[in-house]
PDB file of C-alpha atoms in Angstrom:
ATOM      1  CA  UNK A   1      94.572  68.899 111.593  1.00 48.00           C
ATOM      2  CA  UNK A   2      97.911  67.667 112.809  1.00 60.00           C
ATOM      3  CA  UNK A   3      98.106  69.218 116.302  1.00 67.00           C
ATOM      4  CA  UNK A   4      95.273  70.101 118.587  1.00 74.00           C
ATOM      5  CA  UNK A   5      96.091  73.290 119.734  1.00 80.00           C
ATOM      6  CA  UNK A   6      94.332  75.695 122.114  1.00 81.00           C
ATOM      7  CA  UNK A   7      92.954  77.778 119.415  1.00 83.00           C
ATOM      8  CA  UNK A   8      91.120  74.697 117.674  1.00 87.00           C
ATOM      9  CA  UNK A   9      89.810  73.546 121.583  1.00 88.00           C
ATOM     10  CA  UNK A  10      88.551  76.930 122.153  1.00 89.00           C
ATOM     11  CA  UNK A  11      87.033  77.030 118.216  1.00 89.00           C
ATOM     12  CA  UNK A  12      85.447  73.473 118.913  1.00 92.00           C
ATOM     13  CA  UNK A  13      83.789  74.859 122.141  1.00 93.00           C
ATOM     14  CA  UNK A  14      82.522  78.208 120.276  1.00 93.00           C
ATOM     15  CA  UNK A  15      81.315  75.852 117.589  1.00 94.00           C
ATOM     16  CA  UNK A  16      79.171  73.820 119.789  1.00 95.00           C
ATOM     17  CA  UNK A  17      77.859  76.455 121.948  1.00 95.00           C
ATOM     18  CA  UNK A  18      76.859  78.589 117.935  1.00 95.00           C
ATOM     19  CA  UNK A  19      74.916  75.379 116.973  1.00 96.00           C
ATOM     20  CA  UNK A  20      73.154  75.083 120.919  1.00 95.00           C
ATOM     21  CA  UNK A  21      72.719  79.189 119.800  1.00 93.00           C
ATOM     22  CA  UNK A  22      71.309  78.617 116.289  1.00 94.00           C
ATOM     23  CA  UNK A  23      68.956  75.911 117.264  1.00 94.00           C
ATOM     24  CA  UNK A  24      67.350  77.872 119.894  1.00 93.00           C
ATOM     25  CA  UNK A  25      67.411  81.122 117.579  1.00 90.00           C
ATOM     26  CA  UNK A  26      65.369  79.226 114.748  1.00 89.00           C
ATOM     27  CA  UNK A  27      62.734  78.134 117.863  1.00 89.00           C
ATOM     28  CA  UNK A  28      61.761  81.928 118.089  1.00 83.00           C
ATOM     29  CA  UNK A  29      58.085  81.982 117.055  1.00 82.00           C
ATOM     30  CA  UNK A  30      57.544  84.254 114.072  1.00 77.00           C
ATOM     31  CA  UNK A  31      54.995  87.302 114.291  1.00 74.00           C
ATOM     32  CA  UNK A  32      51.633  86.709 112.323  1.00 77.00           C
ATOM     33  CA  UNK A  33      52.118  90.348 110.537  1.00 75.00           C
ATOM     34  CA  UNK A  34      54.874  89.819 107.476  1.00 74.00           C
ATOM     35  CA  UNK A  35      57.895  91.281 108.494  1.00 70.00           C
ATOM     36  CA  UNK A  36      61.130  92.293 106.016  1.00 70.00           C
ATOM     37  CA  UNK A  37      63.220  91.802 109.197  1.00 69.00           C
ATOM     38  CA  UNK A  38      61.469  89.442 112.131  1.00 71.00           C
ATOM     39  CA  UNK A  39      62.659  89.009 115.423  1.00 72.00           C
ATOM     40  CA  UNK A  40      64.468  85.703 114.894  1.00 75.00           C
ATOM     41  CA  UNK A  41      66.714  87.743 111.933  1.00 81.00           C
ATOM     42  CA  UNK A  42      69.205  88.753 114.818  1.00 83.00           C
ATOM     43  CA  UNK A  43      69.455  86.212 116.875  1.00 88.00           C
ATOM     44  CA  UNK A  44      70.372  84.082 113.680  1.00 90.00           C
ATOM     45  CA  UNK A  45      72.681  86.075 112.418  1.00 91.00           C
ATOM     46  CA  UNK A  46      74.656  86.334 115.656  1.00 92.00           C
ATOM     47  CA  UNK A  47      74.567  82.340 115.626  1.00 93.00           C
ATOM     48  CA  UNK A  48      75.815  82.135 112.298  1.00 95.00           C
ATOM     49  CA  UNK A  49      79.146  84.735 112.816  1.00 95.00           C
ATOM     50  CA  UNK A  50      79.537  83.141 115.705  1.00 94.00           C
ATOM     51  CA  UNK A  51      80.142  79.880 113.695  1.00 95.00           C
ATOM     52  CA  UNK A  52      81.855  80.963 111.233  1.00 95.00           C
ATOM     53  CA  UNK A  53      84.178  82.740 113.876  1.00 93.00           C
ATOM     54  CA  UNK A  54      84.418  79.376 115.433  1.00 93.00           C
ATOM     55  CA  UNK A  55      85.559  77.260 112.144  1.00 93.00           C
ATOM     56  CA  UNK A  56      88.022  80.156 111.089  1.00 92.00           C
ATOM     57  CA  UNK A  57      89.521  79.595 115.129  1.00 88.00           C
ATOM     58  CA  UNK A  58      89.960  75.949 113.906  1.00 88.00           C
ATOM     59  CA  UNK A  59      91.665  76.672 110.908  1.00 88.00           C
ATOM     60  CA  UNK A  60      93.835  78.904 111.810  1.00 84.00           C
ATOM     61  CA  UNK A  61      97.906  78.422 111.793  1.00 78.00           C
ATOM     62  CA  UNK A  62      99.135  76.945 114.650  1.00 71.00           C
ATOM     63  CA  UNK A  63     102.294  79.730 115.713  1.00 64.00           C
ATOM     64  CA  UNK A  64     105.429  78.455 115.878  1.00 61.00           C
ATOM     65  CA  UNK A  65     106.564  78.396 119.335  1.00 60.00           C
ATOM     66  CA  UNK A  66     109.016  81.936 120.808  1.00 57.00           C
ATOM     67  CA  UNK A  67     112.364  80.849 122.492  1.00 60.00           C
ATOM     68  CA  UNK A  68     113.033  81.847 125.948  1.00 57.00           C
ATOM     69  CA  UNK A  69     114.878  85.133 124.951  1.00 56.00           C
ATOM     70  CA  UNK A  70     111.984  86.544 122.919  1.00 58.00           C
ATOM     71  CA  UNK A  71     109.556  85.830 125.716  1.00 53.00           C
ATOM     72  CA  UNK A  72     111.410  87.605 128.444  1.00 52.00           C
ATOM     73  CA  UNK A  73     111.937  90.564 125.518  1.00 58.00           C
ATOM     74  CA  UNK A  74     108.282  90.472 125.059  1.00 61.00           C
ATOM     75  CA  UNK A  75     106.999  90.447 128.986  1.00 72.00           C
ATOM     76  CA  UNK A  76     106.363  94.350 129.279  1.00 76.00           C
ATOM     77  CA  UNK A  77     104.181  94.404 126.594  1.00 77.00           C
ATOM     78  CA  UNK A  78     102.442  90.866 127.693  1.00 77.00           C
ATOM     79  CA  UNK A  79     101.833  92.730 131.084  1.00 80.00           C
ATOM     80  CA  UNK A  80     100.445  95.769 129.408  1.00 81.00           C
ATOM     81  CA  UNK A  81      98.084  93.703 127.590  1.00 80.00           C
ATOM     82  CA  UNK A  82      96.924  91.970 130.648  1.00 84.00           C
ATOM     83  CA  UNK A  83      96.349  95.886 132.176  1.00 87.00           C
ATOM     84  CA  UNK A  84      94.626  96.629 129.329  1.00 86.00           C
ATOM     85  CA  UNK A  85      91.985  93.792 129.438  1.00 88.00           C
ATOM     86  CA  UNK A  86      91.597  94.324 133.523  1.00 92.00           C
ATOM     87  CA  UNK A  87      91.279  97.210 133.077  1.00 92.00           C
ATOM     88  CA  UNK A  88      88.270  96.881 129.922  1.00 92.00           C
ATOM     89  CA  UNK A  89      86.870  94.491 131.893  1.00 93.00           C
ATOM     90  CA  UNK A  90      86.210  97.195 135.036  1.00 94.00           C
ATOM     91  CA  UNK A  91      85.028  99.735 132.413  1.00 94.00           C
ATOM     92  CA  UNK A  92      81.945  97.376 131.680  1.00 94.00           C
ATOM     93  CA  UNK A  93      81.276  96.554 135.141  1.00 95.00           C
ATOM     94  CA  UNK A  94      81.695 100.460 135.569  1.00 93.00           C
ATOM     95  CA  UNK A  95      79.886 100.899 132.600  1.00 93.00           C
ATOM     96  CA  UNK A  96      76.858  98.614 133.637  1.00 93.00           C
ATOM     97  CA  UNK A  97      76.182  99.307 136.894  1.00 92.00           C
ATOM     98  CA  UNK A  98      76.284 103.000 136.142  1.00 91.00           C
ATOM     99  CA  UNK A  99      74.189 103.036 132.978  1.00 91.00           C
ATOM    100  CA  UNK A 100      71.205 103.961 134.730  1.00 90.00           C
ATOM    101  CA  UNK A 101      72.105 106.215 137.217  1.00 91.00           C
ATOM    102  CA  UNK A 102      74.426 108.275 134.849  1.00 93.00           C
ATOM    103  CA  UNK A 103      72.146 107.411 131.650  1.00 92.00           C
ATOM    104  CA  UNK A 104      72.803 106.008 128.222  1.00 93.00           C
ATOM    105  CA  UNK A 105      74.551 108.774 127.294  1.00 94.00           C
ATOM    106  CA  UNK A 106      77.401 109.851 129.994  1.00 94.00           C
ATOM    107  CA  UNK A 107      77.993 106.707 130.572  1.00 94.00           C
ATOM    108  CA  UNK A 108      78.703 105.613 126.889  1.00 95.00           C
ATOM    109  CA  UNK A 109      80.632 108.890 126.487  1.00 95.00           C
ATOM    110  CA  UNK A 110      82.815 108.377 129.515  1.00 95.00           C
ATOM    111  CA  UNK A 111      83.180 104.100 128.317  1.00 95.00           C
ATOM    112  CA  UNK A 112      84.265 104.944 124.649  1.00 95.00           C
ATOM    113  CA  UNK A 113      86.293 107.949 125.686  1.00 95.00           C
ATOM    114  CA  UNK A 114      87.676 106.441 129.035  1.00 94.00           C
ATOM    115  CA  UNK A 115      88.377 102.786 126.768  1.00 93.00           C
ATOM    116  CA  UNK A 116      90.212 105.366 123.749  1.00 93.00           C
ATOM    117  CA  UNK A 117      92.763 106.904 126.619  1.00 92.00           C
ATOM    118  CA  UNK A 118      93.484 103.198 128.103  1.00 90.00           C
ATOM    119  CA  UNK A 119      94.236 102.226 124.220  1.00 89.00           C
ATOM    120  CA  UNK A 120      96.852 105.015 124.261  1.00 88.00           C
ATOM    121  CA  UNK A 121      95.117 107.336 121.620  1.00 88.00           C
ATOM    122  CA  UNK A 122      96.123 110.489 122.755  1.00 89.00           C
ATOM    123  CA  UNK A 123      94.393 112.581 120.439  1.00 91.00           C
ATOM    124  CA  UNK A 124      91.847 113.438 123.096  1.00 91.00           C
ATOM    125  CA  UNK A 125      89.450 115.894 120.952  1.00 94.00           C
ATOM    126  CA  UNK A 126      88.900 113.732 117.940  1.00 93.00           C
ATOM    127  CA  UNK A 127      87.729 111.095 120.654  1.00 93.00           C
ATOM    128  CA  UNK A 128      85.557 112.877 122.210  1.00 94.00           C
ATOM    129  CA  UNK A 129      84.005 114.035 119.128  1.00 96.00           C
ATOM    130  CA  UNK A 130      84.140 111.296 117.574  1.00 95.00           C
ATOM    131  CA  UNK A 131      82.946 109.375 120.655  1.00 95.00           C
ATOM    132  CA  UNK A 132      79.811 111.859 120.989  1.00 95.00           C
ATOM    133  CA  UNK A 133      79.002 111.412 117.666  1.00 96.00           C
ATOM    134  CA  UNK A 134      78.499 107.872 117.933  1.00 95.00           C
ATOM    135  CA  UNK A 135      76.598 108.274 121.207  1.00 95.00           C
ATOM    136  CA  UNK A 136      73.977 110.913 120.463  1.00 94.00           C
ATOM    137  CA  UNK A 137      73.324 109.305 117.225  1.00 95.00           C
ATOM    138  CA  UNK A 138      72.721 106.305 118.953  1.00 92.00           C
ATOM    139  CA  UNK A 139      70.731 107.642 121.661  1.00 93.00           C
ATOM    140  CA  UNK A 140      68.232 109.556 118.841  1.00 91.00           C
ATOM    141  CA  UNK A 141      68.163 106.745 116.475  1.00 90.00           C
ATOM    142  CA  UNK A 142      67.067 104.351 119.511  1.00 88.00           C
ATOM    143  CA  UNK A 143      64.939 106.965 121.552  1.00 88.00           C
ATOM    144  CA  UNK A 144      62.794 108.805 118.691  1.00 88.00           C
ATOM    145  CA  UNK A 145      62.775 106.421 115.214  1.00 86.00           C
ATOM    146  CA  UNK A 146      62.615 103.113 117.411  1.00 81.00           C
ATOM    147  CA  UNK A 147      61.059 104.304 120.401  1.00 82.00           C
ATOM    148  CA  UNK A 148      63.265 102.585 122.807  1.00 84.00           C
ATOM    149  CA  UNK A 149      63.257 103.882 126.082  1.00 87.00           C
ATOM    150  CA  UNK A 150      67.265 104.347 127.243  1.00 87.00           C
ATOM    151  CA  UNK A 151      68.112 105.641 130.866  1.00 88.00           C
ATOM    152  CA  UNK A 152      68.284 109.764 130.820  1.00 85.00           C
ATOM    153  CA  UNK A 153      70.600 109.587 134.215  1.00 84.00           C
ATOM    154  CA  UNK A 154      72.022 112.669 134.948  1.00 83.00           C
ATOM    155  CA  UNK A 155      71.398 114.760 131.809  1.00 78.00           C
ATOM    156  CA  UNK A 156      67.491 116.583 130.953  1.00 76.00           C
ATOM    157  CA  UNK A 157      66.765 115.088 127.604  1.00 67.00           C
TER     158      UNK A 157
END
């Protein structure tokens, strides 16, 4: 490491915060029943990407640094960017404090469709199939094989 760099700052904090993660993920008591997958499998899992996430942040090339005529060149897009994430970031506020008035699924279908159309994919009936799809299978997957009870909102079933 010749140059401390944001990136390797930012991968040194995710590191440290994945091993605070991981030791409090391998502190979840196990059930007495044998289990294939128990309920510390996730939470470990998630602890271990995250680390691995963290080192690959670390060890990733430093870019070399854009001269004053590419950046102004490159400020429209750097603007839309910074639309885009405002923007994402509303949608899961939206998407959150409507979840359980609207229900799990209009309000993923409107998120995933809504998030597709900020993205600029304009190919609106392949996202909302696809996007419903995803949803529904989600919602029967969770509601009837795992028995987890989702918001209903708006919509009878």
């Amino acid at each position: 490491m010749k140059h401390i760099n944001s990136n390797r700052v930012i991968g040194l904090i995710m590191g440290l915060v994945s091993l605070g993660y991981l030791w409090m993920a391998f502190r979840i008591p196990t059930f007495p029943m044998p289990r294939p997958i128990d309920s510390d499998w996730f939470p470990t899992l998630l602890g271990a990407a995250l680390l691995l996430l963290s080192i690959l942040l670390c060890l990733e090339k430093q870019a070399t640094p854009v001269k004053r005529e590419k950046a102004a060149q490159q400020d429209p897009k750097a603007r839309e960017q910074t639309s885009q994430l405002l923007i994402t970031l509303l949608a899961i506020a939206g998407y959150a404090f409507g979840l359980e008035w609207l229900g799990f699924v209009l309000a993923s279908s409107l998120f995933g469709i809504g998030l597709n159309h900020c993205y600029g994919y304009r190919r609106h009936l392949i996202s909302v199939v696809a996007t419903l799809t995803v949803v529904l299978s989600l919602y029967l997957i969770m509601t009837r094989l795992l028995e987890v009870h989702l918001p209903r909102g708006l919509l009878p079933f």
